[in-house]
PDB file of C-alpha atoms in Angstrom:
ATOM      1  CA  MET A   1     -13.332  -9.437  12.840  1.00 42.00           C
ATOM      2  CA  LYS A   2     -14.627  -6.844  10.351  1.00 41.00           C
ATOM      3  CA  THR A   3     -12.876  -4.746   7.766  1.00 41.00           C
ATOM      4  CA  SER A   4     -14.018  -2.088   5.338  1.00 41.00           C
ATOM      5  CA  THR A   5     -14.585  -2.479   1.606  1.00 41.00           C
ATOM      6  CA  ASP A   6     -11.054  -1.132   1.258  1.00 46.00           C
ATOM      7  CA  GLY A   7      -9.969  -4.724   2.014  1.00 45.00           C
ATOM      8  CA  LEU A   8     -11.797  -6.007  -1.057  1.00 40.00           C
ATOM      9  CA  LEU A   9     -10.284  -3.321  -3.256  1.00 40.00           C
ATOM     10  CA  SER A  10      -6.822  -4.011  -1.837  1.00 45.00           C
ATOM     11  CA  TYR A  11      -7.165  -7.745  -2.456  1.00 44.00           C
ATOM     12  CA  ALA A  12      -8.515  -7.243  -5.975  1.00 42.00           C
ATOM     13  CA  SER A  13      -5.641  -4.869  -6.734  1.00 44.00           C
ATOM     14  CA  LYS A  14      -3.119  -7.333  -5.335  1.00 42.00           C
ATOM     15  CA  LEU A  15      -4.662 -10.325  -7.125  1.00 41.00           C
ATOM     16  CA  SER A  16      -4.908  -8.567 -10.490  1.00 40.00           C
ATOM     17  CA  GLY A  17      -1.528  -6.906 -10.416  1.00 40.00           C
ATOM     18  CA  PHE A  18       0.762  -9.876 -10.964  1.00 36.00           C
ATOM     19  CA  CYS A  19       3.739  -7.727 -11.911  1.00 34.00           C
ATOM     20  CA  VAL A  20       7.022  -6.346 -10.684  1.00 32.00           C
ATOM     21  CA  CYS A  21       8.250  -4.490 -13.761  1.00 32.00           C
ATOM     22  CA  PHE A  22       7.369  -3.737 -17.378  1.00 29.00           C
ATOM     23  CA  LEU A  23       8.746  -6.171 -19.958  1.00 30.00           C
ATOM     24  CA  ALA A  24      10.402  -4.557 -23.000  1.00 30.00           C
ATOM     25  CA  ILE A  25      11.384  -6.596 -26.061  1.00 30.00           C
ATOM     26  CA  PHE A  26      13.726  -4.917 -28.513  1.00 28.00           C
ATOM     27  CA  LEU A  27      13.921  -6.403 -31.988  1.00 29.00           C
ATOM     28  CA  LEU A  28      17.231  -5.973 -33.753  1.00 27.00           C
ATOM     29  CA  THR A  29      17.190  -5.267 -37.486  1.00 31.00           C
ATOM     30  CA  ALA A  30      19.930  -5.332 -40.091  1.00 32.00           C
ATOM     31  CA  CYS A  31      20.991  -1.962 -41.527  1.00 31.00           C
ATOM     32  CA  SER A  32      23.205  -3.120 -44.353  1.00 30.00           C
ATOM     33  CA  LYS A  33      21.878  -4.153 -47.760  1.00 36.00           C
ATOM     34  CA  ALA A  34      24.726  -6.615 -48.069  1.00 37.00           C
ATOM     35  CA  GLU A  35      24.048 -10.051 -46.721  1.00 39.00           C
ATOM     36  CA  GLN A  36      26.064 -10.462 -43.563  1.00 45.00           C
ATOM     37  CA  PRO A  37      25.755 -13.129 -40.891  1.00 47.00           C
ATOM     38  CA  LYS A  38      23.676 -12.015 -37.900  1.00 46.00           C
ATOM     39  CA  PRO A  39      25.202 -12.248 -34.445  1.00 50.00           C
ATOM     40  CA  GLU A  40      24.172 -15.410 -32.622  1.00 48.00           C
ATOM     41  CA  ALA A  41      22.579 -13.403 -29.786  1.00 46.00           C
ATOM     42  CA  GLU A  42      20.311 -11.612 -32.265  1.00 46.00           C
ATOM     43  CA  ILE A  43      19.170 -14.850 -33.845  1.00 41.00           C
ATOM     44  CA  GLN A  44      18.318 -16.307 -30.434  1.00 47.00           C
ATOM     45  CA  LEU A  45      16.449 -13.180 -29.338  1.00 43.00           C
ATOM     46  CA  ASN A  46      14.291 -13.078 -32.453  1.00 47.00           C
ATOM     47  CA  ALA A  47      13.618 -16.794 -32.169  1.00 46.00           C
ATOM     48  CA  VAL A  48      12.105 -16.665 -28.670  1.00 51.00           C
ATOM     49  CA  VAL A  49       9.919 -13.545 -28.860  1.00 52.00           C
ATOM     50  CA  PRO A  50       6.484 -14.797 -27.669  1.00 57.00           C
ATOM     51  CA  PRO A  51       3.230 -13.689 -29.327  1.00 64.00           C
ATOM     52  CA  GLN A  52       1.586 -10.618 -27.827  1.00 84.00           C
ATOM     53  CA  LEU A  53      -1.198 -11.352 -25.360  1.00 92.00           C
ATOM     54  CA  SER A  54      -4.722 -10.393 -26.386  1.00 96.00           C
ATOM     55  CA  ILE A  55      -7.815  -9.973 -24.220  1.00 97.00           C
ATOM     56  CA  ASP A  56      -9.786 -11.785 -26.954  1.00 97.00           C
ATOM     57  CA  ALA A  57      -7.689 -14.953 -26.597  1.00 97.00           C
ATOM     58  CA  VAL A  58      -9.781 -16.064 -23.590  1.00 98.00           C
ATOM     59  CA  ARG A  59     -13.528 -16.519 -24.045  1.00 98.00           C
ATOM     60  CA  PHE A  60     -16.366 -17.965 -21.967  1.00 98.00           C
ATOM     61  CA  ASP A  61     -20.161 -17.912 -21.933  1.00 97.00           C
ATOM     62  CA  THR A  62     -21.567 -14.666 -20.510  1.00 96.00           C
ATOM     63  CA  THR A  63     -25.255 -15.482 -20.975  1.00 94.00           C
ATOM     64  CA  GLY A  64     -27.299 -13.617 -18.367  1.00 94.00           C
ATOM     65  CA  LEU A  65     -24.612 -10.979 -17.856  1.00 96.00           C
ATOM     66  CA  THR A  66     -24.537  -7.409 -19.138  1.00 96.00           C
ATOM     67  CA  GLY A  67     -21.287  -6.011 -20.485  1.00 96.00           C
ATOM     68  CA  VAL A  68     -20.313  -2.793 -18.702  1.00 96.00           C
ATOM     69  CA  GLU A  69     -16.685  -2.346 -19.809  1.00 96.00           C
ATOM     70  CA  SER A  70     -14.633  -3.330 -22.843  1.00 96.00           C
ATOM     71  CA  ALA A  71     -11.080  -1.963 -22.873  1.00 95.00           C
ATOM     72  CA  PRO A  72      -7.897  -3.251 -24.547  1.00 94.00           C
ATOM     73  CA  ASN A  73      -6.895  -5.223 -21.439  1.00 96.00           C
ATOM     74  CA  THR A  74     -10.130  -5.460 -19.435  1.00 98.00           C
ATOM     75  CA  LYS A  75     -13.659  -6.747 -19.921  1.00 98.00           C
ATOM     76  CA  ARG A  76     -16.321  -6.556 -17.254  1.00 98.00           C
ATOM     77  CA  TRP A  77     -19.875  -7.855 -16.902  1.00 98.00           C
ATOM     78  CA  THR A  78     -22.547  -7.676 -14.222  1.00 97.00           C
ATOM     79  CA  SER A  79     -25.856  -9.289 -13.335  1.00 93.00           C
ATOM     80  CA  GLY A  80     -26.991  -6.310 -11.320  1.00 85.00           C
ATOM     81  CA  ARG A  81     -26.070  -6.240  -7.656  1.00 84.00           C
ATOM     82  CA  ALA A  82     -25.774 -10.021  -7.390  1.00 91.00           C
ATOM     83  CA  LEU A  83     -22.587 -10.703  -9.346  1.00 96.00           C
ATOM     84  CA  GLU A  84     -19.709  -9.020 -11.139  1.00 98.00           C
ATOM     85  CA  VAL A  85     -17.402 -10.846 -13.555  1.00 98.00           C
ATOM     86  CA  SER A  86     -14.221  -9.475 -15.097  1.00 98.00           C
ATOM     87  CA  LEU A  87     -11.428 -10.635 -17.395  1.00 99.00           C
ATOM     88  CA  ARG A  88      -8.050  -8.931 -17.329  1.00 98.00           C
ATOM     89  CA  CYS A  89      -4.994  -9.388 -19.504  1.00 98.00           C
ATOM     90  CA  ILE A  90      -1.767  -8.532 -17.641  1.00 96.00           C
ATOM     91  CA  GLU A  91       1.123  -8.081 -20.060  1.00 95.00           C
ATOM     92  CA  VAL A  92       3.985  -8.506 -17.602  1.00 95.00           C
ATOM     93  CA  PRO A  93       5.356 -11.697 -16.022  1.00 95.00           C
ATOM     94  CA  PRO A  94       3.491 -13.010 -12.949  1.00 95.00           C
ATOM     95  CA  ASP A  95       4.976 -12.357  -9.516  1.00 94.00           C
ATOM     96  CA  ILE A  96       3.833 -15.751  -8.202  1.00 97.00           C
ATOM     97  CA  PRO A  97       6.828 -16.983  -6.155  1.00 96.00           C
ATOM     98  CA  CYS A  98       6.669 -20.649  -7.213  1.00 97.00           C
ATOM     99  CA  SER A  99       5.582 -22.895 -10.048  1.00 96.00           C
ATOM    100  CA  LEU A 100       2.033 -24.216 -10.107  1.00 97.00           C
ATOM    101  CA  SER A 101       3.359 -27.710  -9.470  1.00 96.00           C
ATOM    102  CA  ASN A 102       3.979 -26.527  -5.897  1.00 97.00           C
ATOM    103  CA  LYS A 103       0.398 -26.657  -4.626  1.00 97.00           C
ATOM    104  CA  GLU A 104       1.361 -25.825  -1.038  1.00 97.00           C
ATOM    105  CA  GLY A 105       3.346 -22.808  -2.242  1.00 97.00           C
ATOM    106  CA  ILE A 106       0.425 -21.617  -4.382  1.00 98.00           C
ATOM    107  CA  ARG A 107      -1.961 -21.876  -1.451  1.00 98.00           C
ATOM    108  CA  ASP A 108       0.456 -20.031   0.806  1.00 98.00           C
ATOM    109  CA  TYR A 109       0.841 -17.250  -1.778  1.00 98.00           C
ATOM    110  CA  PHE A 110      -2.892 -16.666  -2.203  1.00 98.00           C
ATOM    111  CA  ARG A 111      -3.429 -16.972   1.556  1.00 98.00           C
ATOM    112  CA  ARG A 112      -0.929 -14.142   2.078  1.00 97.00           C
ATOM    113  CA  CYS A 113      -2.610 -12.089  -0.658  1.00 96.00           C
ATOM    114  CA  ALA A 114      -5.965 -12.503   1.086  1.00 97.00           C
ATOM    115  CA  ILE A 115      -4.572 -11.576   4.504  1.00 96.00           C
ATOM    116  CA  GLN A 116      -2.852  -8.485   3.115  1.00 95.00           C
ATOM    117  CA  GLY A 117      -6.217  -7.404   1.695  1.00 94.00           C
ATOM    118  CA  GLY A 118      -7.977  -7.815   5.034  1.00 95.00           C
ATOM    119  CA  GLY A 119      -9.579 -11.119   4.086  1.00 97.00           C
ATOM    120  CA  GLY A 120      -9.116 -14.849   4.387  1.00 98.00           C
ATOM    121  CA  LEU A 121      -8.737 -17.889   2.179  1.00 98.00           C
ATOM    122  CA  VAL A 122     -11.790 -20.049   1.532  1.00 98.00           C
ATOM    123  CA  GLU A 123     -10.188 -22.337  -1.031  1.00 98.00           C
ATOM    124  CA  ALA A 124      -7.263 -22.484  -3.452  1.00 98.00           C
ATOM    125  CA  ASP A 125      -6.393 -25.203  -5.900  1.00 97.00           C
ATOM    126  CA  VAL A 126      -4.378 -25.862  -9.042  1.00 98.00           C
ATOM    127  CA  ILE A 127      -6.392 -26.910 -12.097  1.00 98.00           C
ATOM    128  CA  LYS A 128      -5.798 -27.283 -15.819  1.00 97.00           C
ATOM    129  CA  ILE A 129      -7.616 -25.624 -18.698  1.00 97.00           C
ATOM    130  CA  GLY A 130      -6.663 -27.773 -21.633  1.00 91.00           C
ATOM    131  CA  GLN A 131      -3.058 -28.468 -20.742  1.00 92.00           C
ATOM    132  CA  VAL A 132      -2.450 -25.031 -19.211  1.00 96.00           C
ATOM    133  CA  PRO A 133      -1.940 -25.069 -15.401  1.00 97.00           C
ATOM    134  CA  CYS A 134      -4.068 -22.456 -13.633  1.00 98.00           C
ATOM    135  CA  ALA A 135      -4.967 -21.429 -10.087  1.00 98.00           C
ATOM    136  CA  LYS A 136      -8.573 -21.314  -8.850  1.00 99.00           C
ATOM    137  CA  THR A 137      -9.182 -19.431  -5.612  1.00 99.00           C
ATOM    138  CA  ILE A 138     -11.963 -18.033  -3.450  1.00 99.00           C
ATOM    139  CA  VAL A 139     -11.368 -15.510  -0.679  1.00 98.00           C
ATOM    140  CA  LYS A 140     -13.691 -13.770   1.768  1.00 98.00           C
ATOM    141  CA  VAL A 141     -13.501 -10.147   2.894  1.00 97.00           C
ATOM    142  CA  PRO A 142     -15.669  -8.918   5.808  1.00 95.00           C
ATOM    143  CA  GLN A 143     -17.624  -5.731   5.083  1.00 93.00           C
ATOM    144  CA  GLN A 144     -18.707  -2.835   7.264  1.00 90.00           C
ATOM    145  CA  PRO A 145     -21.060  -2.608   9.026  1.00 89.00           C
ATOM    146  CA  SER A 146     -21.905  -6.256   8.311  1.00 89.00           C
ATOM    147  CA  GLY A 147     -21.804  -8.952   5.683  1.00 93.00           C
ATOM    148  CA  THR A 148     -19.053 -10.563   3.644  1.00 96.00           C
ATOM    149  CA  ALA A 149     -17.778 -10.202   0.089  1.00 97.00           C
ATOM    150  CA  TYR A 150     -16.564 -13.289  -1.765  1.00 98.00           C
ATOM    151  CA  VAL A 151     -14.096 -13.087  -4.644  1.00 98.00           C
ATOM    152  CA  GLY A 152     -13.388 -16.082  -6.844  1.00 99.00           C
ATOM    153  CA  SER A 153     -10.561 -16.060  -9.361  1.00 98.00           C
ATOM    154  CA  ILE A 154      -9.150 -18.175 -12.153  1.00 99.00           C
ATOM    155  CA  THR A 155      -5.555 -17.163 -12.805  1.00 98.00           C
ATOM    156  CA  ILE A 156      -3.924 -18.301 -16.052  1.00 98.00           C
ATOM    157  CA  PRO A 157      -0.213 -17.485 -15.670  1.00 98.00           C
ATOM    158  CA  LEU A 158       2.107 -17.574 -18.675  1.00 97.00           C
ATOM    159  CA  ALA A 159       5.788 -16.770 -18.969  1.00 96.00           C
ATOM    160  CA  GLN A 160       5.149 -13.281 -20.357  1.00 95.00           C
ATOM    161  CA  GLY A 161       1.895 -12.373 -18.602  1.00 97.00           C
ATOM    162  CA  SER A 162      -1.396 -13.544 -17.120  1.00 98.00           C
ATOM    163  CA  TYR A 163      -5.111 -13.735 -17.745  1.00 98.00           C
ATOM    164  CA  ILE A 164      -7.237 -13.285 -14.627  1.00 98.00           C
ATOM    165  CA  ILE A 165     -10.956 -14.019 -14.453  1.00 99.00           C
ATOM    166  CA  ARG A 166     -12.562 -12.648 -11.304  1.00 98.00           C
ATOM    167  CA  VAL A 167     -16.069 -13.307  -9.963  1.00 98.00           C
ATOM    168  CA  GLN A 168     -17.313 -11.168  -7.083  1.00 98.00           C
ATOM    169  CA  SER A 169     -20.484 -11.201  -4.983  1.00 98.00           C
ATOM    170  CA  VAL A 170     -21.269  -9.207  -1.848  1.00 96.00           C
ATOM    171  CA  GLU A 171     -23.659 -10.148   0.944  1.00 94.00           C
ATOM    172  CA  THR A 172     -26.435  -7.559   1.240  1.00 89.00           C
ATOM    173  CA  GLY A 173     -29.707  -7.137   3.111  1.00 87.00           C
ATOM    174  CA  ILE A 174     -30.085  -9.441   6.107  1.00 89.00           C
ATOM    175  CA  THR A 175     -26.625 -10.946   6.521  1.00 92.00           C
ATOM    176  CA  GLY A 176     -25.286 -13.971   8.371  1.00 93.00           C
ATOM    177  CA  MET A 177     -28.289 -16.239   7.788  1.00 95.00           C
ATOM    178  CA  ARG A 178     -26.212 -19.087   6.335  1.00 96.00           C
ATOM    179  CA  GLU A 179     -23.702 -18.934   9.191  1.00 96.00           C
ATOM    180  CA  SER A 180     -26.422 -18.763  11.852  1.00 96.00           C
ATOM    181  CA  ALA A 181     -28.385 -21.710  10.482  1.00 97.00           C
ATOM    182  CA  ILE A 182     -25.365 -24.003  10.094  1.00 98.00           C
ATOM    183  CA  LEU A 183     -23.897 -22.952  13.444  1.00 97.00           C
ATOM    184  CA  HIS A 184     -27.189 -23.744  15.174  1.00 96.00           C
ATOM    185  CA  ASN A 185     -27.256 -27.243  13.652  1.00 96.00           C
ATOM    186  CA  LEU A 186     -23.610 -27.966  14.471  1.00 97.00           C
ATOM    187  CA  THR A 187     -23.853 -26.785  18.078  1.00 95.00           C
ATOM    188  CA  ALA A 188     -27.041 -28.810  18.543  1.00 96.00           C
ATOM    189  CA  SER A 189     -25.245 -31.923  17.296  1.00 96.00           C
ATOM    190  CA  GLY A 190     -22.166 -31.215  19.423  1.00 95.00           C
ATOM    191  CA  LYS A 191     -19.848 -30.847  16.425  1.00 96.00           C
ATOM    192  CA  VAL A 192     -19.220 -27.230  17.433  1.00 95.00           C
ATOM    193  CA  THR A 193     -18.939 -26.319  21.104  1.00 94.00           C
ATOM    194  CA  ILE A 194     -18.649 -23.116  23.091  1.00 91.00           C
ATOM    195  CA  SER A 195     -15.890 -22.741  25.668  1.00 90.00           C
ATOM    196  CA  GLU A 196     -16.398 -21.242  29.128  1.00 84.00           C
ATOM    197  CA  GLY A 197     -15.012 -18.018  27.748  1.00 84.00           C
ATOM    198  CA  GLY A 198     -17.648 -17.970  25.014  1.00 85.00           C
ATOM    199  CA  VAL A 199     -15.280 -18.954  22.198  1.00 88.00           C
ATOM    200  CA  LEU A 200     -16.564 -21.269  19.481  1.00 92.00           C
ATOM    201  CA  GLN A 201     -14.569 -24.472  19.174  1.00 93.00           C
ATOM    202  CA  ASN A 202     -14.205 -26.297  15.827  1.00 94.00           C
ATOM    203  CA  TRP A 203     -16.049 -23.557  13.932  1.00 96.00           C
ATOM    204  CA  GLU A 204     -13.300 -21.672  12.088  1.00 96.00           C
ATOM    205  CA  CYS A 205      -9.995 -22.878  10.660  1.00 96.00           C
ATOM    206  CA  ASP A 206      -7.661 -22.462   7.717  1.00 97.00           C
ATOM    207  CA  PRO A 207      -8.852 -24.784   4.915  1.00 97.00           C
ATOM    208  CA  TYR A 208      -5.431 -26.419   4.500  1.00 97.00           C
ATOM    209  CA  ASP A 209      -3.318 -25.779   7.591  1.00 96.00           C
ATOM    210  CA  PRO A 210      -4.977 -26.184  11.020  1.00 92.00           C
ATOM    211  CA  LYS A 211      -1.893 -24.712  12.692  1.00 93.00           C
ATOM    212  CA  ILE A 212      -2.709 -21.274  11.255  1.00 94.00           C
ATOM    213  CA  LYS A 213      -4.661 -19.482  13.968  1.00 89.00           C
ATOM    214  CA  GLY A 214      -5.050 -15.987  15.339  1.00 88.00           C
ATOM    215  CA  ASP A 215      -7.739 -13.670  16.631  1.00 86.00           C
ATOM    216  CA  ASP A 216      -6.737 -11.119  14.002  1.00 91.00           C
ATOM    217  CA  LEU A 217      -7.151 -13.557  11.085  1.00 95.00           C
ATOM    218  CA  VAL A 218     -10.210 -14.015   8.893  1.00 97.00           C
ATOM    219  CA  LEU A 219     -10.670 -17.787   8.722  1.00 97.00           C
ATOM    220  CA  ARG A 220     -13.004 -20.020   6.767  1.00 97.00           C
ATOM    221  CA  ASN A 221     -15.914 -21.283   8.888  1.00 97.00           C
ATOM    222  CA  GLN A 222     -17.805 -24.545   8.555  1.00 97.00           C
ATOM    223  CA  SER A 223     -20.854 -22.931   6.938  1.00 98.00           C
ATOM    224  CA  GLU A 224     -18.669 -22.102   3.931  1.00 98.00           C
ATOM    225  CA  ASP A 225     -18.224 -25.776   3.043  1.00 98.00           C
ATOM    226  CA  GLU A 226     -19.462 -26.425  -0.502  1.00 98.00           C
ATOM    227  CA  ARG A 227     -21.906 -29.103   0.664  1.00 97.00           C
ATOM    228  CA  TYR A 228     -24.136 -26.366   2.116  1.00 98.00           C
ATOM    229  CA  ASP A 229     -24.382 -24.397  -1.141  1.00 98.00           C
ATOM    230  CA  LYS A 230     -27.535 -26.196  -2.288  1.00 97.00           C
ATOM    231  CA  LEU A 231     -29.305 -25.057   0.893  1.00 97.00           C
ATOM    232  CA  PHE A 232     -28.464 -21.402   0.203  1.00 97.00           C
ATOM    233  CA  PRO A 233     -28.627 -20.907  -3.600  1.00 97.00           C
ATOM    234  CA  THR A 234     -28.705 -17.096  -3.400  1.00 96.00           C
ATOM    235  CA  HIS A 235     -25.849 -16.738  -0.915  1.00 97.00           C
ATOM    236  CA  PRO A 236     -22.891 -14.837  -2.459  1.00 98.00           C
ATOM    237  CA  LEU A 237     -20.474 -17.723  -1.872  1.00 98.00           C
ATOM    238  CA  THR A 238     -22.827 -20.081  -3.718  1.00 98.00           C
ATOM    239  CA  ARG A 239     -23.157 -17.561  -6.557  1.00 98.00           C
ATOM    240  CA  VAL A 240     -19.382 -17.329  -6.884  1.00 98.00           C
ATOM    241  CA  ARG A 241     -18.908 -21.101  -6.946  1.00 98.00           C
ATOM    242  CA  VAL A 242     -21.688 -21.583  -9.512  1.00 98.00           C
ATOM    243  CA  ALA A 243     -20.258 -18.839 -11.727  1.00 98.00           C
ATOM    244  CA  LEU A 244     -16.732 -20.287 -11.587  1.00 98.00           C
ATOM    245  CA  LYS A 245     -18.035 -23.721 -12.565  1.00 98.00           C
ATOM    246  CA  ALA A 246     -19.987 -22.246 -15.483  1.00 97.00           C
ATOM    247  CA  ILE A 247     -16.920 -20.376 -16.704  1.00 98.00           C
ATOM    248  CA  LEU A 248     -14.743 -23.485 -16.509  1.00 98.00           C
ATOM    249  CA  ARG A 249     -17.354 -25.498 -18.444  1.00 98.00           C
ATOM    250  CA  THR A 250     -17.424 -23.025 -21.325  1.00 98.00           C
ATOM    251  CA  ILE A 251     -13.985 -21.409 -21.380  1.00 98.00           C
ATOM    252  CA  LYS A 252     -12.038 -21.459 -24.649  1.00 98.00           C
ATOM    253  CA  LEU A 253      -8.360 -20.584 -24.908  1.00 97.00           C
ATOM    254  CA  ASP A 254      -6.982 -19.335 -28.200  1.00 96.00           C
ATOM    255  CA  LYS A 255      -4.074 -21.192 -29.774  1.00 95.00           C
ATOM    256  CA  SER A 256      -1.835 -18.253 -28.838  1.00 94.00           C
ATOM    257  CA  VAL A 257      -2.476 -19.084 -25.169  1.00 96.00           C
ATOM    258  CA  LEU A 258      -2.232 -22.844 -25.538  1.00 94.00           C
ATOM    259  CA  MET A 259       1.096 -22.556 -27.373  1.00 93.00           C
ATOM    260  CA  ALA A 260       2.543 -19.703 -25.295  1.00 94.00           C
ATOM    261  CA  PRO A 261       5.666 -20.340 -23.171  1.00 95.00           C
ATOM    262  CA  PRO A 262       4.367 -21.623 -19.815  1.00 95.00           C
ATOM    263  CA  PHE A 263       4.934 -20.040 -16.434  1.00 96.00           C
ATOM    264  CA  LEU A 264       7.565 -22.141 -14.671  1.00 95.00           C
ATOM    265  CA  GLY A 265       8.116 -19.964 -11.615  1.00 92.00           C
ATOM    266  CA  PRO A 266      10.295 -16.935 -10.860  1.00 88.00           C
TER     267      PRO A 266
END
């Protein structure tokens, strides 16, 4: 199955738009010079106003990357055509439909996001940065006329907003070499077979739910297993995984993020 680059843009828009409405916080102030007791509701409102999110509250090593955008809520870097990295600060509550303690629900959510963008889920997991629960995902989006784009993300959801780090690499030039090499080895060993109708057996499947099938779905194939990355160091999936690991090794969260009200679900 192949889709256009519109799928990648749709997925990126979906993944980076964790919002359903704009959050407005109105601070009440006293008008009278005389000291009068404040209403209880006002005291509670002022007491729970969270600190404003800042794009500078999340930092990681960008050695080897060139900055190409620096806006109030977005930073973007590139290493030429091989890799693009971005950081976005979304100042509205996440629209993730469950808490991050629900790993199955998180995987289902990002699977649906990938499908809606014309792609498929390669991996999705819940991790912690410090003590802050986060989601780490990789999706694949077929390109036209050939090749695949891989998008890795680290989503840091908070009660009042999110930080999203995205790493993207697109297969160019001669495509499909990793898939062809691994498929050849697996068919030769009998681990992947071909049916009488010419359909590959045991080649593609959802990474977490083998019951999810369909000719119209983009599914992870066996060549995308992480154990093959060392054999294909310049493959876009390998580049994305390496970049995500480097970011997680060097990422620093400001105290405003560490102390912010956590995302507990809708």
